GROMACS .gro file of C-alpha atoms in nm:
model
  439
    1MET     CA    1  -1.045   0.770  -2.667
    2ASN     CA    2  -1.195   0.700  -2.305
    3ILE     CA    3  -1.219   0.301  -2.146
    4GLN     CA    4  -1.573   0.248  -1.966
    5LEU     CA    5  -1.560  -0.024  -1.739
    6SER     CA    6  -1.848  -0.147  -1.885
    7ASP     CA    7  -1.657  -0.260  -2.279
    8HIS     CA    8  -1.506  -0.599  -2.308
    9PHE     CA    9  -1.044  -0.579  -2.124
   10THR     CA   10  -0.795  -0.652  -2.443
   11TYR     CA   11  -0.430  -0.690  -2.289
   12LYS     CA   12  -0.325  -0.321  -2.501
   13LYS     CA   13  -0.653  -0.251  -2.285
   14LEU     CA   14  -0.585  -0.387  -1.952
   15PHE     CA   15  -0.269  -0.250  -1.975
   16ARG     CA   16  -0.418   0.127  -2.019
   17PHE     CA   17  -0.676   0.146  -1.804
   18VAL     CA   18  -0.445  -0.007  -1.554
   19LEU     CA   19  -0.117   0.123  -1.608
   20PRO     CA   20  -0.253   0.547  -1.381
   21SER     CA   21  -0.322   0.261  -1.099
   22ILE     CA   22   0.043   0.131  -1.073
   23VAL     CA   23   0.236   0.487  -1.110
   24MET     CA   24   0.001   0.599  -0.825
   25MET     CA   25   0.082   0.364  -0.634
   26ILE     CA   26   0.438   0.440  -0.728
   27PHE     CA   27   0.404   0.757  -0.673
   28THR     CA   28   0.271   0.704  -0.303
   29SER     CA   29   0.521   0.518  -0.240
   30ILE     CA   30   0.809   0.740  -0.259
   31TYR     CA   31   0.677   0.923  -0.019
   32SER     CA   32   0.848   0.779   0.242
   33VAL     CA   33   1.116   0.705   0.009
   34VAL     CA   34   1.226   1.013  -0.139
   35ASP     CA   35   1.221   1.119   0.284
   36GLY     CA   36   1.427   0.783   0.396
   37LEU     CA   37   1.669   0.891   0.081
   38PHE     CA   38   1.723   1.330   0.257
   39VAL     CA   39   1.779   1.168   0.622
   40SER     CA   40   1.999   0.825   0.557
   41ASN     CA   41   2.244   1.126   0.318
   42PHE     CA   42   2.216   1.417   0.574
   43VAL     CA   43   2.082   1.386   0.827
   44GLY     CA   44   2.203   1.011   0.932
   45LYS     CA   45   2.245   0.652   1.004
   46THR     CA   46   2.045   0.720   1.356
   47ALA     CA   47   1.758   0.943   1.228
   48PHE     CA   48   1.711   0.718   0.913
   49ALA     CA   49   1.662   0.472   1.179
   50SER     CA   50   1.423   0.591   1.421
   51VAL     CA   51   1.203   0.737   1.036
   52ASN     CA   52   1.211   0.360   0.926
   53LEU     CA   53   1.106   0.249   1.338
   54ILE     CA   54   0.809   0.466   1.373
   55MET     CA   55   0.631   0.437   1.064
   56PRO     CA   56   0.457   0.139   1.057
   57LEU     CA   57   0.282   0.251   1.344
   58MET     CA   58   0.155   0.524   1.114
   59MET     CA   59   0.112   0.296   0.837
   60GLY     CA   60  -0.152   0.038   1.071
   61LEU     CA   61  -0.385   0.377   1.159
   62SER     CA   62  -0.368   0.506   0.820
   63ALA     CA   63  -0.526   0.095   0.781
   64LEU     CA   64  -0.885   0.288   0.754
   65GLY     CA   65  -0.812   0.504   0.448
   66PHE     CA   66  -0.752   0.082   0.235
   67MET     CA   67  -1.050  -0.027   0.433
   68ILE     CA   68  -1.296   0.220   0.269
   69GLY     CA   69  -1.139   0.292  -0.034
   70THR     CA   70  -1.128  -0.107  -0.136
   71GLY     CA   71  -1.454  -0.253   0.038
   72GLY     CA   72  -1.623   0.040  -0.062
   73SER     CA   73  -1.474   0.094  -0.418
   74ALA     CA   74  -1.599  -0.260  -0.469
   75ILE     CA   75  -1.998  -0.129  -0.333
   76VAL     CA   76  -1.978   0.150  -0.540
   77ALA     CA   77  -1.864  -0.019  -0.885
   78ALA     CA   78  -2.141  -0.297  -0.861
   79THR     CA   79  -2.418  -0.038  -0.802
   80LEU     CA   80  -2.378   0.134  -1.079
   81GLY     CA   81  -2.286  -0.154  -1.300
   82LYS     CA   82  -2.667  -0.231  -1.158
   83GLY     CA   83  -2.760   0.128  -1.348
   84GLN     CA   84  -2.821   0.200  -1.002
   85THR     CA   85  -2.583   0.596  -1.022
   86LYS     CA   86  -2.828   0.774  -0.761
   87LYS     CA   87  -2.712   0.459  -0.478
   88ALA     CA   88  -2.410   0.436  -0.580
   89ASN     CA   89  -2.304   0.802  -0.554
   90GLU     CA   90  -2.478   0.798  -0.231
   91TYR     CA   91  -2.301   0.505  -0.097
   92PHE     CA   92  -1.989   0.715  -0.223
   93SER     CA   93  -2.007   1.036  -0.002
   94MET     CA   94  -2.132   0.780   0.256
   95LEU     CA   95  -1.818   0.596   0.317
   96VAL     CA   96  -1.614   0.927   0.257
   97TYR     CA   97  -1.719   1.154   0.560
   98THR     CA   98  -1.717   0.820   0.773
   99ALA     CA   99  -1.358   0.811   0.629
  100LEU     CA  100  -1.268   1.151   0.741
  101ILE     CA  101  -1.425   1.155   1.116
  102GLY     CA  102  -1.243   0.840   1.144
  103GLY     CA  103  -0.928   0.998   1.032
  104ILE     CA  104  -0.994   1.338   1.226
  105VAL     CA  105  -1.001   1.048   1.568
  106VAL     CA  106  -0.706   0.836   1.456
  107SER     CA  107  -0.513   1.102   1.429
  108ILE     CA  108  -0.532   1.174   1.841
  109LEU     CA  109  -0.497   0.855   1.864
  110GLY     CA  110  -0.106   0.827   1.659
  111PHE     CA  111  -0.041   1.196   1.858
  112PHE     CA  112   0.037   0.989   2.207
  113LEU     CA  113   0.076   0.655   2.094
  114VAL     CA  114   0.404   0.747   1.970
  115LYS     CA  115   0.592   0.822   2.278
  116PRO     CA  116   0.506   0.483   2.428
  117ILE     CA  117   0.532   0.236   2.077
  118ALA     CA  118   0.848   0.370   2.031
  119ILE     CA  119   0.976   0.315   2.353
  120ALA     CA  120   0.860  -0.038   2.388
  121LEU     CA  121   1.027  -0.189   2.016
  122GLY     CA  122   1.401  -0.031   2.274
  123ALA     CA  123   1.450   0.327   2.116
  124THR     CA  124   1.673   0.544   2.367
  125GLY     CA  125   1.832   0.876   2.327
  126ASP     CA  126   1.814   1.055   2.014
  127LEU     CA  127   1.646   0.765   1.781
  128LEU     CA  128   1.412   0.848   2.074
  129ASN     CA  129   1.386   1.236   2.046
  130ASN     CA  130   1.443   1.163   1.645
  131CYS     CA  131   1.088   0.904   1.653
  132LEU     CA  132   0.849   1.137   1.840
  133ILE     CA  133   0.969   1.500   1.601
  134TYR     CA  134   0.906   1.239   1.283
  135GLY     CA  135   0.592   1.075   1.455
  136ARG     CA  136   0.388   1.328   1.600
  137ILE     CA  137   0.382   1.605   1.287
  138SER     CA  138   0.370   1.343   1.042
  139PHE     CA  139  -0.030   1.257   1.246
  140ILE     CA  140  -0.097   1.672   1.128
  141SER     CA  141  -0.180   1.534   0.795
  142LEU     CA  142  -0.307   1.137   0.908
  143THR     CA  143  -0.636   1.199   0.751
  144ALA     CA  144  -0.452   1.361   0.436
  145PHE     CA  145  -0.364   1.036   0.383
  146MET     CA  146  -0.654   0.786   0.486
  147LEU     CA  147  -0.904   1.077   0.240
  148GLN     CA  148  -0.542   1.016  -0.026
  149ASN     CA  149  -0.559   0.612   0.034
  150VAL     CA  150  -0.993   0.599  -0.010
  151PHE     CA  151  -0.955   0.827  -0.292
  152GLN     CA  152  -0.712   0.607  -0.528
  153SER     CA  153  -0.956   0.323  -0.588
  154PHE     CA  154  -1.268   0.568  -0.625
  155PHE     CA  155  -1.105   0.772  -0.909
  156VAL     CA  156  -1.066   0.394  -1.036
  157THR     CA  157  -1.461   0.367  -0.991
  158ALA     CA  158  -1.536   0.736  -1.155
  159ALA     CA  159  -1.341   0.656  -1.477
  160LYS     CA  160  -1.101   0.884  -1.394
  161PRO     CA  161  -0.769   0.665  -1.352
  162LYS     CA  162  -0.593   0.912  -1.471
  163LEU     CA  163  -0.711   1.220  -1.240
  164GLY     CA  164  -0.636   1.045  -0.995
  165LEU     CA  165  -0.247   0.987  -1.128
  166CYS     CA  166  -0.204   1.394  -1.155
  167VAL     CA  167  -0.358   1.425  -0.771
  168ILE     CA  168  -0.100   1.166  -0.619
  169VAL     CA  169   0.172   1.319  -0.915
  170SER     CA  170   0.186   1.681  -0.751
  171ALA     CA  171   0.110   1.536  -0.420
  172GLY     CA  172   0.450   1.336  -0.484
  173VAL     CA  173   0.686   1.635  -0.690
  174THR     CA  174   0.561   1.846  -0.344
  175ASN     CA  175   0.671   1.658  -0.162
  176MET     CA  176   1.020   1.528  -0.285
  177ILE     CA  177   1.106   1.919  -0.352
  178LEU     CA  178   0.996   1.951  -0.047
  179ASP     CA  179   1.195   1.749   0.077
  180PHE     CA  180   1.480   1.935  -0.091
  181VAL     CA  181   1.418   2.272   0.079
  182PHE     CA  182   1.390   2.153   0.404
  183ILE     CA  183   1.699   1.895   0.482
  184TYR     CA  184   1.910   1.979   0.247
  185ILE     CA  185   1.877   2.433   0.209
  186LEU     CA  186   1.765   2.484   0.608
  187GLN     CA  187   1.873   2.179   0.753
  188MET     CA  188   1.588   2.081   0.929
  189GLY     CA  189   1.655   1.735   1.013
  190VAL     CA  190   1.400   1.445   1.062
  191ALA     CA  191   1.141   1.783   1.108
  192GLY     CA  192   1.186   1.928   0.736
  193ALA     CA  193   1.103   1.555   0.607
  194ALA     CA  194   0.815   1.499   0.819
  195CYS     CA  195   0.699   1.874   0.722
  196ALA     CA  196   0.786   1.758   0.315
  197THR     CA  197   0.580   1.487   0.360
  198VAL     CA  198   0.259   1.651   0.551
  199CYS     CA  199   0.242   1.903   0.219
  200GLY     CA  200   0.262   1.613  -0.018
  201GLU     CA  201  -0.033   1.513   0.224
  202PHE     CA  202  -0.260   1.820   0.150
  203ILE     CA  203  -0.219   1.795  -0.172
  204GLY     CA  204  -0.293   1.389  -0.196
  205GLY     CA  205  -0.573   1.367   0.039
  206LEU     CA  206  -0.788   1.750  -0.030
  207VAL     CA  207  -0.729   1.775  -0.379
  208PRO     CA  208  -0.956   1.533  -0.494
  209ILE     CA  209  -1.252   1.659  -0.223
  210ILE     CA  210  -1.300   2.021  -0.394
  211TYR     CA  211  -1.296   1.765  -0.744
  212PHE     CA  212  -1.537   1.548  -0.671
  213SER     CA  213  -1.743   1.793  -0.422
  214ARG     CA  214  -1.804   1.985  -0.779
  215LYS     CA  215  -2.020   1.917  -1.083
  216ASN     CA  216  -1.712   1.721  -1.276
  217SER     CA  217  -1.771   1.447  -1.549
  218SER     CA  218  -1.677   1.162  -1.366
  219LEU     CA  219  -1.926   0.887  -1.264
  220LEU     CA  220  -1.965   1.024  -0.908
  221ARG     CA  221  -2.033   1.342  -0.674
  222LEU     CA  222  -1.976   1.437  -0.309
  223GLY     CA  223  -2.381   1.530  -0.205
  224LYS     CA  224  -2.608   1.431   0.067
  225PRO     CA  225  -2.512   1.119   0.195
  226VAL     CA  226  -2.798   0.840   0.323
  227PHE     CA  227  -2.647   0.658   0.659
  228SER     CA  228  -2.673   0.258   0.578
  229GLY     CA  229  -2.554   0.021   0.908
  230ARG     CA  230  -2.571  -0.224   0.629
  231ILE     CA  231  -2.392  -0.063   0.352
  232LEU     CA  232  -2.070  -0.004   0.610
  233LEU     CA  233  -2.070  -0.246   0.789
  234LYS     CA  234  -2.038  -0.392   0.385
  235ALA     CA  235  -1.781  -0.192   0.277
  236CYS     CA  236  -1.561  -0.263   0.613
  237THR     CA  237  -1.585  -0.641   0.614
  238ASN     CA  238  -1.519  -0.619   0.196
  239GLY     CA  239  -1.149  -0.384   0.306
  240SER     CA  240  -1.090  -0.638   0.629
  241SER     CA  241  -0.792  -0.800   0.424
  242GLU     CA  242  -0.633  -0.413   0.376
  243LEU     CA  243  -0.704  -0.336   0.649
  244MET     CA  244  -0.561  -0.714   0.801
  245THR     CA  245  -0.256  -0.646   0.587
  246ASN     CA  246  -0.231  -0.329   0.702
  247LEU     CA  247  -0.219  -0.377   1.057
  248SER     CA  248  -0.070  -0.687   1.080
  249SER     CA  249   0.230  -0.539   0.843
  250SER     CA  250   0.242  -0.306   1.119
  251VAL     CA  251   0.296  -0.523   1.354
  252VAL     CA  252   0.569  -0.743   1.214
  253ASN     CA  253   0.762  -0.503   1.040
  254SER     CA  254   0.742  -0.424   1.410
  255LEU     CA  255   0.831  -0.739   1.514
  256TYR     CA  256   1.114  -0.731   1.198
  257ASN     CA  257   1.265  -0.429   1.418
  258LEU     CA  258   1.361  -0.567   1.760
  259GLN     CA  259   1.502  -0.878   1.621
  260LEU     CA  260   1.690  -0.686   1.388
  261MET     CA  261   1.791  -0.477   1.695
  262LYS     CA  262   1.854  -0.812   1.827
  263PHE     CA  263   2.109  -0.934   1.559
  264ALA     CA  264   2.198  -0.643   1.455
  265GLY     CA  265   2.152  -0.272   1.644
  266GLU     CA  266   2.082   0.065   1.421
  267ASP     CA  267   2.236  -0.109   1.098
  268GLY     CA  268   2.010  -0.402   1.061
  269ILE     CA  269   1.750  -0.123   1.110
  270ALA     CA  270   1.895   0.064   0.820
  271ALA     CA  271   1.982  -0.213   0.628
  272TYR     CA  272   1.599  -0.335   0.660
  273GLY     CA  273   1.430  -0.011   0.591
  274THR     CA  274   1.646   0.021   0.309
  275ILE     CA  275   1.509  -0.250   0.134
  276MET     CA  276   1.159  -0.204   0.324
  277TYR     CA  277   1.212   0.122   0.078
  278VAL     CA  278   1.213  -0.040  -0.247
  279ASN     CA  279   0.932  -0.315  -0.150
  280PHE     CA  280   0.737  -0.007  -0.141
  281ILE     CA  281   0.793   0.022  -0.505
  282PHE     CA  282   0.724  -0.312  -0.606
  283ALA     CA  283   0.505  -0.442  -0.452
  284ALA     CA  284   0.339  -0.081  -0.521
  285ILE     CA  285   0.357  -0.222  -0.926
  286PHE     CA  286   0.106  -0.583  -0.812
  287ILE     CA  287  -0.043  -0.365  -0.580
  288GLY     CA  288  -0.187  -0.077  -0.816
  289TYR     CA  289  -0.257  -0.338  -1.087
  290SER     CA  290  -0.511  -0.474  -0.822
  291ILE     CA  291  -0.671  -0.165  -0.754
  292GLY     CA  292  -0.710  -0.020  -1.094
  293SER     CA  293  -0.849  -0.406  -1.234
  294ALA     CA  294  -1.055  -0.414  -0.948
  295PRO     CA  295  -1.304  -0.202  -0.975
  296ILE     CA  296  -1.342  -0.384  -1.368
  297VAL     CA  297  -1.401  -0.734  -1.215
  298SER     CA  298  -1.691  -0.549  -0.963
  299TYR     CA  299  -1.829  -0.418  -1.260
  300HIS     CA  300  -1.889  -0.651  -1.441
  301TYR     CA  301  -2.042  -0.920  -1.129
  302GLY     CA  302  -2.289  -0.704  -1.064
  303ALA     CA  303  -2.382  -0.679  -1.407
  304LYS     CA  304  -2.376  -1.048  -1.415
  305ASN     CA  305  -2.093  -1.128  -1.649
  306HIS     CA  306  -1.875  -1.322  -1.721
  307ILE     CA  307  -1.529  -1.184  -1.556
  308GLU     CA  308  -1.255  -1.204  -1.839
  309LEU     CA  309  -0.958  -1.109  -1.624
  310PHE     CA  310  -0.840  -1.364  -1.482
  311LYS     CA  311  -0.584  -1.525  -1.690
  312LYS     CA  312  -0.438  -1.120  -1.769
  313SER     CA  313  -0.416  -1.076  -1.477
  314LEU     CA  314  -0.214  -1.372  -1.369
  315SER     CA  315  -0.027  -1.373  -1.697
  316PHE     CA  316   0.025  -1.006  -1.617
  317ILE     CA  317   0.156  -1.135  -1.241
  318SER     CA  318   0.422  -1.416  -1.329
  319ILE     CA  319   0.590  -1.185  -1.583
  320CYS     CA  320   0.613  -0.887  -1.379
  321GLY     CA  321   0.742  -1.136  -1.070
  322VAL     CA  322   1.064  -1.232  -1.300
  323CYS     CA  323   1.072  -0.901  -1.375
  324LEU     CA  324   1.062  -0.773  -1.073
  325THR     CA  325   1.328  -1.029  -0.879
  326ILE     CA  326   1.614  -1.025  -1.142
  327LEU     CA  327   1.592  -0.640  -1.156
  328SER     CA  328   1.591  -0.633  -0.760
  329PHE     CA  329   1.875  -0.841  -0.783
  330SER     CA  330   2.122  -0.664  -1.018
  331ILE     CA  331   2.067  -0.337  -0.870
  332ALA     CA  332   2.061  -0.426  -0.487
  333SER     CA  333   2.403  -0.301  -0.478
  334PRO     CA  334   2.414   0.072  -0.611
  335LEU     CA  335   2.072   0.146  -0.454
  336SER     CA  336   2.141   0.006  -0.181
  337LYS     CA  337   2.532   0.335  -0.208
  338LEU     CA  338   2.226   0.578  -0.279
  339PHE     CA  339   2.060   0.505   0.042
  340VAL     CA  340   2.441   0.360   0.338
  341GLY     CA  341   2.721   0.396   0.091
  342TYR     CA  342   2.858   0.611   0.394
  343ASP     CA  343   2.944   0.352   0.586
  344LYS     CA  344   3.108   0.034   0.416
  345ASP     CA  345   2.952  -0.192   0.645
  346LEU     CA  346   2.567  -0.079   0.637
  347PHE     CA  347   2.646  -0.071   0.304
  348ALA     CA  348   2.798  -0.422   0.315
  349LEU     CA  349   2.490  -0.539   0.486
  350THR     CA  350   2.228  -0.374   0.314
  351VAL     CA  351   2.340  -0.553  -0.053
  352HIS     CA  352   2.378  -0.936   0.138
  353GLY     CA  353   1.986  -0.853   0.322
  354PHE     CA  354   1.816  -0.683  -0.040
  355ARG     CA  355   1.971  -1.012  -0.315
  356ILE     CA  356   1.845  -1.283  -0.036
  357TYR     CA  357   1.468  -1.043   0.024
  358CYS     CA  358   1.458  -0.994  -0.346
  359LEU     CA  359   1.301  -1.397  -0.376
  360THR     CA  360   0.970  -1.220  -0.243
  361PHE     CA  361   0.903  -1.054  -0.592
  362LEU     CA  362   0.858  -1.448  -0.692
  363VAL     CA  363   0.543  -1.500  -0.490
  364ASN     CA  364   0.414  -1.150  -0.363
  365GLY     CA  365   0.227  -1.053  -0.601
  366PHE     CA  366   0.006  -1.396  -0.659
  367ASN     CA  367  -0.112  -1.298  -0.319
  368ILE     CA  368  -0.124  -0.954  -0.322
  369TYR     CA  369  -0.437  -0.960  -0.626
  370GLY     CA  370  -0.590  -1.308  -0.475
  371SER     CA  371  -0.691  -1.075  -0.205
  372SER     CA  372  -0.816  -0.775  -0.379
  373PHE     CA  373  -0.932  -1.033  -0.628
  374PHE     CA  374  -1.162  -1.146  -0.384
  375THR     CA  375  -1.222  -0.854  -0.258
  376ALA     CA  376  -1.370  -0.719  -0.610
  377LEU     CA  377  -1.611  -1.010  -0.564
  378ASN     CA  378  -1.759  -0.919  -0.235
  379ASN     CA  379  -1.590  -1.209  -0.104
  380GLY     CA  380  -1.398  -1.037   0.206
  381LEU     CA  381  -1.385  -1.340   0.447
  382ILE     CA  382  -1.171  -1.543   0.130
  383SER     CA  383  -0.987  -1.203   0.077
  384ALA     CA  384  -0.945  -1.130   0.463
  385THR     CA  385  -0.829  -1.482   0.513
  386ILE     CA  386  -0.558  -1.443   0.229
  387SER     CA  387  -0.427  -1.134   0.391
  388PHE     CA  388  -0.477  -1.300   0.762
  389LEU     CA  389  -0.255  -1.545   0.591
  390ARG     CA  390   0.012  -1.415   0.443
  391THR     CA  391   0.073  -1.067   0.695
  392LEU     CA  392  -0.009  -1.197   0.980
  393VAL     CA  393   0.046  -1.666   1.071
  394PHE     CA  394   0.357  -1.698   0.837
  395GLN     CA  395   0.505  -1.376   0.902
  396ILE     CA  396   0.488  -1.448   1.277
  397ILE     CA  397   0.615  -1.753   1.266
  398VAL     CA  398   0.909  -1.658   1.009
  399VAL     CA  399   0.999  -1.389   1.109
  400MET     CA  400   1.049  -1.549   1.548
  401THR     CA  401   1.179  -1.891   1.441
  402LEU     CA  402   1.435  -1.861   1.142
  403PRO     CA  403   1.693  -1.640   1.261
  404ILE     CA  404   1.666  -1.879   1.554
  405LEU     CA  405   1.735  -2.164   1.277
  406PHE     CA  406   2.004  -1.906   0.993
  407GLY     CA  407   2.028  -1.600   1.245
  408ILE     CA  408   2.018  -1.236   1.072
  409ASN     CA  409   1.983  -1.434   0.688
  410GLY     CA  410   1.694  -1.608   0.841
  411ILE     CA  411   1.516  -1.267   0.917
  412TRP     CA  412   1.559  -1.141   0.526
  413ILE     CA  413   1.404  -1.469   0.287
  414ALA     CA  414   1.100  -1.448   0.622
  415VAL     CA  415   0.898  -1.290   0.402
  416ALA     CA  416   0.955  -1.499   0.065
  417VAL     CA  417   0.883  -1.817   0.258
  418ALA     CA  418   0.515  -1.612   0.420
  419GLU     CA  419   0.478  -1.598   0.116
  420LEU     CA  420   0.555  -1.917  -0.065
  421LEU     CA  421   0.289  -2.152   0.235
  422THR     CA  422  -0.013  -1.841   0.169
  423LEU     CA  423  -0.003  -1.886  -0.211
  424CYS     CA  424  -0.054  -2.239  -0.136
  425PHE     CA  425  -0.393  -2.087   0.000
  426THR     CA  426  -0.430  -1.848  -0.242
  427ALA     CA  427  -0.417  -2.101  -0.537
  428PHE     CA  428  -0.682  -2.344  -0.327
  429PHE     CA  429  -0.945  -2.050  -0.313
  430PHE     CA  430  -0.889  -1.975  -0.729
  431ILE     CA  431  -0.993  -2.346  -0.837
  432ASN     CA  432  -1.258  -2.386  -0.596
  433LYS     CA  433  -1.457  -2.055  -0.656
  434ARG     CA  434  -1.390  -2.020  -0.988
  435LYS     CA  435  -1.683  -2.221  -1.061
  436VAL     CA  436  -1.933  -2.037  -0.783
  437TYR     CA  437  -1.791  -1.696  -1.029
  438HIS     CA  438  -1.716  -1.743  -1.389
  439TYR     CA  439  -1.365  -1.622  -1.418
   0.00000   0.00000   0.00000
């Protein structure tokens, strides 16, 4: 039985509705994880470090897709909640075409930024060459990747989360198979990893365009857009928290790489890369839940109904946070061995850092959900404030100061400290705005 945005959501129905979005985000995260796994084991730790060094640039420039997808879907879902289906589709079309044009511009920009940024981060010799190869090939599909991020949110708004999941799984499986073919069989090195990612991202970005361009059974369809500067600005403002999250993460990850290069050289970057891959997957659970539940909040907000998901969401995040922390501590050794088991010193460094970093999962889910929750309520200011503090202000402070006091351990614990500081503000906004939004 299909679940509609207008339904009353029990715990069971809520879980069924958000599960495709959670799995979808996990598969999206697996893209870079599989690349890293194959590159580390079959090309070497220098190539592995190069992928991790240039990844923040690519994720930062792809932030436009997250901004338009999350900010725009909140507007479209609220418009559907008001019963204005035609207008909702006009907004949807305009936002998708804007992302397409913006993606082309950003892809060209990124192609030329790879070299100066890699050099600024300390890359030389083989490390620099691998950064250029991986980065420039990957930028071929950046537009498709941005569209994939846009459609992740809109599939849920269109009440088709399972279809969105199928698209992402197809893209992810393609990426995995081609990683094996290009890296292991054809010995193409980092170029093979990049080509596999390009193929997967084209599936994830272009298949949804074909679906929404034709007559379909969803609530949304691409058609002739009606440009509205006000709606575009509102979508960008509303989704600015997601833009800030990705841009800030790119800046902060670059700072982490600089600090790690200072304290541990290439081994530090490779160890951090392994930890980040696991973080991508675990954080994807919280992000997927936030994306999956946001259109429900937006719809009922637009329909002026009482928003009933708040307590259920906090319960889900609390349970997941405890479970993921315990799980990550337990699997630190086998996962590190999977990525860097070929190097004894690198393996020991990775396990040690992993077991400190895992405290992050106790806290970060609340901040991820808080930012998304206020985006869904069309309060871009609070959403952006949480993201700005979480991903930029506090992280810059801790990553620059804690290593002075605690050495490399200060780098491993920095994210958890930044998340804890942010949680104080997230809790304040939750309490302060409860009567305003009736949750």
